[in-house]
Tab-separated table of C-alpha atoms in Angstrom:
chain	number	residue	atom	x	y	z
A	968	UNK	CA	0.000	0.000	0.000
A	969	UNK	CA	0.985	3.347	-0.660
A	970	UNK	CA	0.918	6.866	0.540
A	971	UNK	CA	-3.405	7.619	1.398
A	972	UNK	CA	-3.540	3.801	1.041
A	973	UNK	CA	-2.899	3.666	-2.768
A	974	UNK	CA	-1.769	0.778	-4.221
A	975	UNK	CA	1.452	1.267	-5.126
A	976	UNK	CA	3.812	-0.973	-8.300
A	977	UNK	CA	6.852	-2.038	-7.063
A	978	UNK	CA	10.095	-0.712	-7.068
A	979	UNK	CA	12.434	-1.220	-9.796
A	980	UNK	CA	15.176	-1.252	-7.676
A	981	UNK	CA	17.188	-4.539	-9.499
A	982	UNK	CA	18.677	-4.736	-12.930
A	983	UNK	CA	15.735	-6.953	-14.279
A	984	UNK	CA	14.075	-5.294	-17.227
A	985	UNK	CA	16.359	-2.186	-16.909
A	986	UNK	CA	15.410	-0.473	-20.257
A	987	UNK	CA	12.027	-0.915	-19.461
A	988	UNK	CA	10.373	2.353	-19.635
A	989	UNK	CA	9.177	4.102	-16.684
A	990	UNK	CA	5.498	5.243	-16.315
A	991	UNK	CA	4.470	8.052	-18.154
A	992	UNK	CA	1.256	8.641	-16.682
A	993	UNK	CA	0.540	10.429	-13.214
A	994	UNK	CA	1.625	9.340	-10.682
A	995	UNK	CA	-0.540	7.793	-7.846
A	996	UNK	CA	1.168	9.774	-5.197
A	997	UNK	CA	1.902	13.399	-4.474
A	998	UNK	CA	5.375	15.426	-3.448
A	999	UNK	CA	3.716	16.249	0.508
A	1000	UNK	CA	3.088	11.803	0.316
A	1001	UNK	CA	7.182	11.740	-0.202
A	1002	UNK	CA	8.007	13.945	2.154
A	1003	UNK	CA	5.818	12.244	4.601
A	1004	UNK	CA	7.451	8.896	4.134
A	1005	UNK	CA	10.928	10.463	4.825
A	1006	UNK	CA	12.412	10.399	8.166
A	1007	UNK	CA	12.464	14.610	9.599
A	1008	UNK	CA	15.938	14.752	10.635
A	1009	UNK	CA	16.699	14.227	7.352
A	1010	UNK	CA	15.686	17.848	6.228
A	1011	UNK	CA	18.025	19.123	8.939
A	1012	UNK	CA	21.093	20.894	7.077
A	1013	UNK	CA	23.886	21.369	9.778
A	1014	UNK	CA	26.488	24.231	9.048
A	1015	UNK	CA	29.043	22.570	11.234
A	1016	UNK	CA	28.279	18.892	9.568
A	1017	UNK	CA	28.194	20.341	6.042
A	1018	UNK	CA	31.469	22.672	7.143
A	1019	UNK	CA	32.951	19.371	8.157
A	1020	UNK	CA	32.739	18.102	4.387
A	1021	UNK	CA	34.335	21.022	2.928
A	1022	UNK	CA	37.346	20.747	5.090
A	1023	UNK	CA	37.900	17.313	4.611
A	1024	UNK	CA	37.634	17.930	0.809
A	1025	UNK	CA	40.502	20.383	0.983
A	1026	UNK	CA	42.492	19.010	2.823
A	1027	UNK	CA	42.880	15.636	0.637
A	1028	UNK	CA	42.999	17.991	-2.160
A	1029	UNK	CA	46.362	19.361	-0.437
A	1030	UNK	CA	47.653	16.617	0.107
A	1031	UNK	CA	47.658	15.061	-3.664
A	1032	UNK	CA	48.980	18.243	-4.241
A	1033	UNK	CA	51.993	17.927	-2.265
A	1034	UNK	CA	52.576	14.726	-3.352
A	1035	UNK	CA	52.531	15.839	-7.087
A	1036	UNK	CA	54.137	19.088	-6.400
A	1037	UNK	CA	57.286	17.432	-4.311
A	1038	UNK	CA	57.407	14.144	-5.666
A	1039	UNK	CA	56.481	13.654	-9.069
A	1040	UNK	CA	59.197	15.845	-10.553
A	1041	UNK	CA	62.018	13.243	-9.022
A	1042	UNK	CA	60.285	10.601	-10.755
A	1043	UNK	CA	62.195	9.179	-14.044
A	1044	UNK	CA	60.304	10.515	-17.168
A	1045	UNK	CA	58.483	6.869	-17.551
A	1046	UNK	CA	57.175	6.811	-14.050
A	1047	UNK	CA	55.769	10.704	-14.577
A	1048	UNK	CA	54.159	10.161	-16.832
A	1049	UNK	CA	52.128	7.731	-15.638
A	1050	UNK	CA	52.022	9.496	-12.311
A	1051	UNK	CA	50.473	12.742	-14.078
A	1052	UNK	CA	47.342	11.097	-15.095
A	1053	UNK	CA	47.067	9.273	-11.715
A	1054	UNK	CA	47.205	12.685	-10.053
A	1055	UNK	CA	44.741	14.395	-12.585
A	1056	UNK	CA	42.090	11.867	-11.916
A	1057	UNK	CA	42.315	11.599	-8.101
A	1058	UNK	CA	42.419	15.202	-7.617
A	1059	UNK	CA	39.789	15.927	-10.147
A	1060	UNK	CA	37.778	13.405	-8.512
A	1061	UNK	CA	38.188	14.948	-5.239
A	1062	UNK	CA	37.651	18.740	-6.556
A	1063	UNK	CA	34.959	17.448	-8.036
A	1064	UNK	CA	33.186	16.295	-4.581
A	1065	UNK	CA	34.196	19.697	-4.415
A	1066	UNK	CA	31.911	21.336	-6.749
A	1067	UNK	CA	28.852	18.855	-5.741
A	1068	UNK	CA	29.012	20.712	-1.994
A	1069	UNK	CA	28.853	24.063	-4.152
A	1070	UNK	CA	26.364	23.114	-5.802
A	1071	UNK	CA	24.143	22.002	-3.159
A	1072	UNK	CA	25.141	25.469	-2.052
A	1073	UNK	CA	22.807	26.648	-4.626
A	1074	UNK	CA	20.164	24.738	-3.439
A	1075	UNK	CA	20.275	25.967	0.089
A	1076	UNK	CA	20.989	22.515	1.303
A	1077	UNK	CA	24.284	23.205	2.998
A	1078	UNK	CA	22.688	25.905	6.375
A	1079	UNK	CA	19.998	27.334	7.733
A	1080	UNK	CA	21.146	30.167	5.907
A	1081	UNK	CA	21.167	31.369	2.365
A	1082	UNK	CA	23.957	34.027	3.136
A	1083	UNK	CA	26.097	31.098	4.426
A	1084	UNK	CA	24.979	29.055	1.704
A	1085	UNK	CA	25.959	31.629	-1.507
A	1086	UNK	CA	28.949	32.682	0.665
A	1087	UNK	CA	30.403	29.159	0.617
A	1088	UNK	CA	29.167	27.999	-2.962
A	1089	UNK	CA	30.630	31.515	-4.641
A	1090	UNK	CA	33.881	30.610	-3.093
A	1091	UNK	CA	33.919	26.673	-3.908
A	1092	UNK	CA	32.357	27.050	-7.682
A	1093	UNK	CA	34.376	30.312	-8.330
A	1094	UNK	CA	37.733	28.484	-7.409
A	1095	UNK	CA	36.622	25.877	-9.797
A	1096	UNK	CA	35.563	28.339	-12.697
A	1097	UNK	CA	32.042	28.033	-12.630
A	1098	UNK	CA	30.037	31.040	-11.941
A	1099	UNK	CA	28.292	30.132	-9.249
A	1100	UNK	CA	25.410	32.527	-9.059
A	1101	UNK	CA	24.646	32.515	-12.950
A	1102	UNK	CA	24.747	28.701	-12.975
A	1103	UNK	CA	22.920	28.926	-9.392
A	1104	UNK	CA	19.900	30.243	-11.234
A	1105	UNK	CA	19.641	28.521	-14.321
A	1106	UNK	CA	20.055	25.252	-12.378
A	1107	UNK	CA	17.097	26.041	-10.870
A	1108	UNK	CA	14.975	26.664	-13.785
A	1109	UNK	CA	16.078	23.320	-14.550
A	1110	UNK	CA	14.460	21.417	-11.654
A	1111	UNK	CA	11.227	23.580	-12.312
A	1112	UNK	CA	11.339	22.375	-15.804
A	1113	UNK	CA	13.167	18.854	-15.484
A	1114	UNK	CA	12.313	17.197	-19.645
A	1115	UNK	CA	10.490	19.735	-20.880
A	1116	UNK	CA	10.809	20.271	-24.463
A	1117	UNK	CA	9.586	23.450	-24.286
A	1118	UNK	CA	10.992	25.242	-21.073
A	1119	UNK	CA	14.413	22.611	-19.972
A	1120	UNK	CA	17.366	24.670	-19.224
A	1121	UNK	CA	19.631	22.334	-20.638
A	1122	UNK	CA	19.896	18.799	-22.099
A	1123	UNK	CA	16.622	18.976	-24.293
A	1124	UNK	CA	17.259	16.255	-26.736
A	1125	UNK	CA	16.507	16.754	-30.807
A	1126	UNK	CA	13.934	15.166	-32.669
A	1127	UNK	CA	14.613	12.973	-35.244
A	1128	UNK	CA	13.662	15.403	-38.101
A	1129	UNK	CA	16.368	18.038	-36.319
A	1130	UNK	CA	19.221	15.616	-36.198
A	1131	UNK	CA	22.152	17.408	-37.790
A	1132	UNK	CA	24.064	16.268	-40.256
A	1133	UNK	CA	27.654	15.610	-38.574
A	1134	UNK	CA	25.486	13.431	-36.052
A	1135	UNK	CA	24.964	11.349	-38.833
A	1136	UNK	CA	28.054	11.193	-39.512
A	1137	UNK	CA	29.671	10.350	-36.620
A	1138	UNK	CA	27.368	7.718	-35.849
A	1139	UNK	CA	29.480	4.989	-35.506
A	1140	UNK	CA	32.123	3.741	-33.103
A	1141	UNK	CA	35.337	5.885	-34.018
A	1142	UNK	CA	32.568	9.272	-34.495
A	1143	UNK	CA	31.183	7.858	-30.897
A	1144	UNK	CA	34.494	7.947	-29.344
A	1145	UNK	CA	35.048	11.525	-30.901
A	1146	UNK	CA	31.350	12.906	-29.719
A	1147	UNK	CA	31.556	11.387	-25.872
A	1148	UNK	CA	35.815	12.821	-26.063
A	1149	UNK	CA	34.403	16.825	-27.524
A	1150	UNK	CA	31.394	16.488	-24.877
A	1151	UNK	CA	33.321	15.469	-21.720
A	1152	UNK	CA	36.565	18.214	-22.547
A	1153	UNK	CA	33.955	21.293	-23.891
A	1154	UNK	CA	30.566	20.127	-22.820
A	1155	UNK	CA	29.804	22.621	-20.095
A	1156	UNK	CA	32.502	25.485	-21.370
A	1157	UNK	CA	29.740	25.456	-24.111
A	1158	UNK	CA	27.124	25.435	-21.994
A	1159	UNK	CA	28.207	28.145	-19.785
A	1160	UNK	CA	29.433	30.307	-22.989
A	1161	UNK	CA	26.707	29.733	-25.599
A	1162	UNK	CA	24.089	27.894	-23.834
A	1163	UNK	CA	24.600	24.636	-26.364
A	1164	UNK	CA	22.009	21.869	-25.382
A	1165	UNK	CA	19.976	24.334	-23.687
A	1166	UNK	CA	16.707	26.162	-24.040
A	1167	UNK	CA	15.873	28.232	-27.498
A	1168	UNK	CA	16.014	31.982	-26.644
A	1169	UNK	CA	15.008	35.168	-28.816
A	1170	UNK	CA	18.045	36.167	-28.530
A	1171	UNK	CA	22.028	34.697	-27.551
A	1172	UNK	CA	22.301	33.906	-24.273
A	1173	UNK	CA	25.439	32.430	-21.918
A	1174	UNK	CA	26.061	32.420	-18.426
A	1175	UNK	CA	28.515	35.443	-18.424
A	1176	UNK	CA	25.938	38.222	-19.882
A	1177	UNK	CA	24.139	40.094	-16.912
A	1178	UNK	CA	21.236	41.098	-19.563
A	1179	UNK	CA	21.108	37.551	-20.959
A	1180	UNK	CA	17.461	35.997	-21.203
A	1181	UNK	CA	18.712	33.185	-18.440
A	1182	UNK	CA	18.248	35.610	-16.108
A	1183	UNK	CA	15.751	38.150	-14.387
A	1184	UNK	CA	16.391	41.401	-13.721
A	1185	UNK	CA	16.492	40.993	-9.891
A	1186	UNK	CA	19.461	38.124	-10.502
A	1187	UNK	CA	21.695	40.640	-12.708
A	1188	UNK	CA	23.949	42.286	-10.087
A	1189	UNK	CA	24.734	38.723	-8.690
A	1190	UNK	CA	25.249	37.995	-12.394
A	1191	UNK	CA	27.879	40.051	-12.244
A	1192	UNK	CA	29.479	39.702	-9.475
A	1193	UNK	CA	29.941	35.510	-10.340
A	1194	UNK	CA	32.195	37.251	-13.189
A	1195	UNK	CA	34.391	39.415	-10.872
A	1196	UNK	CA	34.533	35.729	-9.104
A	1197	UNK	CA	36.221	33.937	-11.704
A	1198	UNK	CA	38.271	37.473	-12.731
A	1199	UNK	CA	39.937	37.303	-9.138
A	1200	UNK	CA	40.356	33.687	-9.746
A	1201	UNK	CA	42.001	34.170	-13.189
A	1202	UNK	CA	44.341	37.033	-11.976
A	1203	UNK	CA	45.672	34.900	-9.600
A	1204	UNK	CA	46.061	32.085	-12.074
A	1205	UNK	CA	48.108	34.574	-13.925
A	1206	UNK	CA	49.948	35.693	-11.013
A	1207	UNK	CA	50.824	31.766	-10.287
A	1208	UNK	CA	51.866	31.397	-14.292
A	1209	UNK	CA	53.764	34.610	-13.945
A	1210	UNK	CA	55.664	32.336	-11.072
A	1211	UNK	CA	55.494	29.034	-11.668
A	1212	UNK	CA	55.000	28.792	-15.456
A	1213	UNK	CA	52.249	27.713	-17.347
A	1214	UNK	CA	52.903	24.130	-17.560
A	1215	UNK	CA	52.976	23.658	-13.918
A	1216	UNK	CA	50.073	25.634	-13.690
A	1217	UNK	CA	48.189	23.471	-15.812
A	1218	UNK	CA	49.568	20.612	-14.437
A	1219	UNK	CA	48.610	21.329	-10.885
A	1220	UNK	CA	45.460	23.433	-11.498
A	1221	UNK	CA	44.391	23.274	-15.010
A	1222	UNK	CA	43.475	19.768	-15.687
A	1223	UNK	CA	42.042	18.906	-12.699
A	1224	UNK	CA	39.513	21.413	-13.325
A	1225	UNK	CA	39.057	19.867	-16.884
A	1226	UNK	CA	38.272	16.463	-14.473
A	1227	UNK	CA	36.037	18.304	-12.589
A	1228	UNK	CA	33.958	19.418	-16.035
A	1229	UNK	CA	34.383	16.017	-17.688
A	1230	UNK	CA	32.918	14.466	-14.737
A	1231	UNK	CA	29.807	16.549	-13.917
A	1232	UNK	CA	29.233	16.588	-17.881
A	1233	UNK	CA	29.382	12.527	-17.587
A	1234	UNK	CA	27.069	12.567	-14.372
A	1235	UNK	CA	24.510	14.971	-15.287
A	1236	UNK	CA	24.131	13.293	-18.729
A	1237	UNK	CA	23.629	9.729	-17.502
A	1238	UNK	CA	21.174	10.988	-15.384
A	1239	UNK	CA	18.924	12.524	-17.798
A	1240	UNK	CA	19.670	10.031	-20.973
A	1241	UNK	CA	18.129	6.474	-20.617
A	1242	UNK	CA	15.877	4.895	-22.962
A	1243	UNK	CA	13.720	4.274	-20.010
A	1244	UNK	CA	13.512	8.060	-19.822
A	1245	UNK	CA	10.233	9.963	-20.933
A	1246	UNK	CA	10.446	13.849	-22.329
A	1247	UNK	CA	7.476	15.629	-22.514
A	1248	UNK	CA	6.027	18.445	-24.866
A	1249	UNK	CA	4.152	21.380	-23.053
A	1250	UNK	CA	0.707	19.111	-23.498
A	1251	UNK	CA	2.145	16.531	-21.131
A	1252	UNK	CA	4.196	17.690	-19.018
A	1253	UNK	CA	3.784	18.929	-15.418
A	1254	UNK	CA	6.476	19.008	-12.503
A	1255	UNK	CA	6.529	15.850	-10.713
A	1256	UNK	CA	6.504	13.853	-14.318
A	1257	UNK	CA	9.213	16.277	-14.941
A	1258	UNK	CA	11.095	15.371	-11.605
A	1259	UNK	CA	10.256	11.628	-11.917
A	1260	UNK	CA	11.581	11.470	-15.621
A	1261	UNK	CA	15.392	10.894	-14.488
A	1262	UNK	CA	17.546	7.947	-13.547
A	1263	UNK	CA	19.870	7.173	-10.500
A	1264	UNK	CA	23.634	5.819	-11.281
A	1265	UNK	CA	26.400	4.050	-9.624
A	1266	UNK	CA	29.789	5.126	-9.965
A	1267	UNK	CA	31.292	2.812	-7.653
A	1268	UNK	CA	33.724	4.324	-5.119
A	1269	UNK	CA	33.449	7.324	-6.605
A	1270	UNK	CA	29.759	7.405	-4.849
A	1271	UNK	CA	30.961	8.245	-1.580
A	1272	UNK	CA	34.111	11.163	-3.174
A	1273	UNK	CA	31.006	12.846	-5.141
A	1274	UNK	CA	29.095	12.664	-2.259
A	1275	UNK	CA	26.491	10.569	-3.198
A	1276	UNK	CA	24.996	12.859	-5.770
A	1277	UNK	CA	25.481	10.304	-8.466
A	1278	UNK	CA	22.916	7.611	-6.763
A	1279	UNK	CA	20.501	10.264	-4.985
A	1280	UNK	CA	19.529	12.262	-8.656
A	1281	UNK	CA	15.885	11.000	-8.191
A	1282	UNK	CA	15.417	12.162	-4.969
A	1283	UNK	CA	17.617	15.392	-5.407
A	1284	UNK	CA	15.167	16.439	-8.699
A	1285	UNK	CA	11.867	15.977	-5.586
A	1286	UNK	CA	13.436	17.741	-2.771
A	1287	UNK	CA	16.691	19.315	-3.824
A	1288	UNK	CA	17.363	20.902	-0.039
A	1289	UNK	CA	18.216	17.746	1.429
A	1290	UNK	CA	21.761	17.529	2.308
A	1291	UNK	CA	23.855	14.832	0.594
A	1292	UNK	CA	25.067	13.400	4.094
A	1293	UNK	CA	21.122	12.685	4.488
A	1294	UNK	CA	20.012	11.796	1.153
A	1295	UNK	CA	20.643	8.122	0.472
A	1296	UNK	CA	18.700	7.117	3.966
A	1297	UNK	CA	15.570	9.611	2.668
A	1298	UNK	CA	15.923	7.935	-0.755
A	1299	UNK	CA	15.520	4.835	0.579
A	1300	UNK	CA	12.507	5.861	2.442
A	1301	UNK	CA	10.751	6.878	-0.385
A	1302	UNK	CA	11.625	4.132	-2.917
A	1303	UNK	CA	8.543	1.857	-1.546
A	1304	UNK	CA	6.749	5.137	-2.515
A	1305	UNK	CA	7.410	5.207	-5.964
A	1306	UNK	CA	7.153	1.755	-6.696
A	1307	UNK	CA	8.361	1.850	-10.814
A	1308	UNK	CA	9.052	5.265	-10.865
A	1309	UNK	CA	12.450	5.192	-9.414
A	1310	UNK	CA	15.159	3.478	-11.599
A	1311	UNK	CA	18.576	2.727	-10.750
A	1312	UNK	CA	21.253	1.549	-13.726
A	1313	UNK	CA	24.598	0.214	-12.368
A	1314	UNK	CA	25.979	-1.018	-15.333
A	1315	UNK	CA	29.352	0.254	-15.514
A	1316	UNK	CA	29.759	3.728	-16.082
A	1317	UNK	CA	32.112	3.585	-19.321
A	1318	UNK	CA	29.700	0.844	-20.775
A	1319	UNK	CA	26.605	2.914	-20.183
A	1320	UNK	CA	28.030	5.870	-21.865
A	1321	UNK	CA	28.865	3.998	-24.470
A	1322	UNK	CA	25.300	2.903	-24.851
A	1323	UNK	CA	23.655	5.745	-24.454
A	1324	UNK	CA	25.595	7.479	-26.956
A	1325	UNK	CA	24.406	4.656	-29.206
A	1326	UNK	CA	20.957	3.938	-28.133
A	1327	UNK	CA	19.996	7.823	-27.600
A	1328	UNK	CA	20.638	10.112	-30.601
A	1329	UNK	CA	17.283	11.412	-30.946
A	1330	UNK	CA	13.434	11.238	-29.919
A	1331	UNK	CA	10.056	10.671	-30.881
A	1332	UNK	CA	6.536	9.670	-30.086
A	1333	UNK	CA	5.018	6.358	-30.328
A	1334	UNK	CA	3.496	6.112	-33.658
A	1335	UNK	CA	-0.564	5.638	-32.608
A	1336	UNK	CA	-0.077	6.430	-29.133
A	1337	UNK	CA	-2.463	8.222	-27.149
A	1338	UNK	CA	0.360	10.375	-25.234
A	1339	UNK	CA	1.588	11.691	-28.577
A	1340	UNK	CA	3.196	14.887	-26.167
A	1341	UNK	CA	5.545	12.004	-24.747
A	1342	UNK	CA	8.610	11.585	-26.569
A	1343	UNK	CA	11.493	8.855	-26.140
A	1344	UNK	CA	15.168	8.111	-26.966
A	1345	UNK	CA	15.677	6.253	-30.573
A	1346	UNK	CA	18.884	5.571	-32.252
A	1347	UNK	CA	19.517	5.725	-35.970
């Protein structure tokens, strides 16, 4: 039985019938039924717990870089360059748990208190060159518009008839390799820049632009001041160039914050493309569907250094204040709750990119269908 003693399908919780689609109808519970069936200390946000978190972060990020700083440059050129790429990905992993506390920053799940809250995330996100405010706000007319064609903030798939050319092209396994490669290095330098995957505006619009159409008027000042953010950051980038040089700036600094953008590319796009994974047009759609239309993944160890955002996404796109350190015990709780509308995939992560690159190009209605404002993944 479910929340007001519905009945309620059963969780699709194994790997059994994994591409099987998820309901697109409404569903037989409500967002104040969820919230009921989770546990109320888990709604608590602690600024000493959160705080706790951050340090720890910071400090592991300190020390891989005093191993790499002091050690790797006594290495003999074979062993360097093997230790390079070690360092890159466990520091870019770490930074990247980094960037998951700043964003839940954003979504006022770290205090009580917003000023704490866009304090911390402005720091965190601007040390990682994301404008935290700007991205802040267009985040959030994501979750009030999670797979809708006609209001998304970002990832809003093409129709079949829209495909482009080079996607034809490159679909095959050498143009895959090249499409998941460009996404992961320039997917969300794109996105921040010219708004690529993102919603159709009258006119250009990035994440830099005070008067872009992202934003309202009321968000412009803090518009700007994410830019003087990353323009203190960059100056003393330069100043650490101007010292070091650039190489061992962009060893030390550089491409671990290329990690940190390949990774939340590769997260945030395995959780929205699934073949299990409705989009709806503006006849369709309403908010829960919206928030219901995304899939959880597991990244193995890297669960726990990312926080847990990569296992918590369905939960996170219901109630997006709950503090990671909370949210896999209130996912849990509300998993009986949505029966087959919460999906997990753990196939490996390289092997489900892989598909989904394949399996996902473009979407479409079911020919004869009565939800003809429901649109899933095809491939060519």
């Amino acid at each position: 039985m479910g929340a007001g003693g519905r009945m309620i399908e059963p969780a699709v919780d194994d790997q059994q019938n994994l591409l099987e689609r998820v309901p697109c109808s409404k569903p037989p519970f409500s967002l104040a039924d969820l919230k009921k069936a989770i546990p109320s200390h888990c709604f608590e946000r602690s600024v000493i717990r959160s705080s706790y978190y951050v340090v720890h972060d910071l400090i592991v990020a300190y020390v891989f870089y005093y191993l790499a700083n002091t050690y790797i440059p006594l290495l003999p050129s074979p062993f360097a360059y093997l230790a390079w790429p070690l360092y890159w990905f466990c520091q870019g992993s770490i930074l990247t748990g980094v960037w998951v506390i700043g964003h839940e920053c954003g979504h006022h799940a770290f205090s009580e208190h917003q000023w704490v809250d866009d304090t911390v995330g402005f720091v965190l996100h601007s040390a990682l060159f994301t404008p935290y405010f700007s991205w802040k706000y267009s985040h959030r007319n994501h979750h009030a518009n999670t797979n809708s064609l006609d209001n998304d903030e970002v990832y809003i798939p093409k129709v079949k008839s829209k495909v482009k050319l080079y996607s034809k092209i490159l679909n095959n396994p050498p143009g895959r390799v090249i499409t998941l490669a460009f996404r992961l290095i320039f997917g969300f330098p794109l996105y921040l820049f010219t708004n690529v995957s993102g919603k159709k505006y009258e006119r250009f619009a990035n994440h830099f632009d005070p008067m872009s159409p992202i934003f309202t008027d009321r968000e412009r000042v803090q518009v700007l001041l994410s830019d003087l953010g990353l323009i203190a950051v960059g100056y003393m980038v330069r100043k650490a160039v101007l010292a070091k040089g650039a190489a061992w700036v962009m060893c030390i600094y550089g491409v671990p914050v290329l990690v940190v953008n390949a990774f939340f590319v590769l997260i945030t796009y395995l959780h929205h493309t699934h073949l299990s994974l409705p989009h709806y047009d503006s006849t369709e759609w309403d908010w829960i569907k919206g928030a219901l239309s995304t899939i959880d993944r597991d990244f193995g160890f890297l669960n726990r250094v990312f926080h847990d955002v990569t296992h918590t996404h369905v939960l996170h796109h219901l109630i997006s204040y709950i503090p990671h350190y909370h949210a896999k015990e209130a996912r849990d709780a509300i998993k009986p709750v949505l029966g087959a509308h919460y999906k997990i995939d753990r196939t490996p992560i390289i092997k489900a990119m892989w598909r989904e690159a394949k399996e996902c190009v473009y979407i479409e209605t079911d020919e004869g269908s009565k939800h003809q404002g429901v649109y899933w993944y095809h491939k060519m």
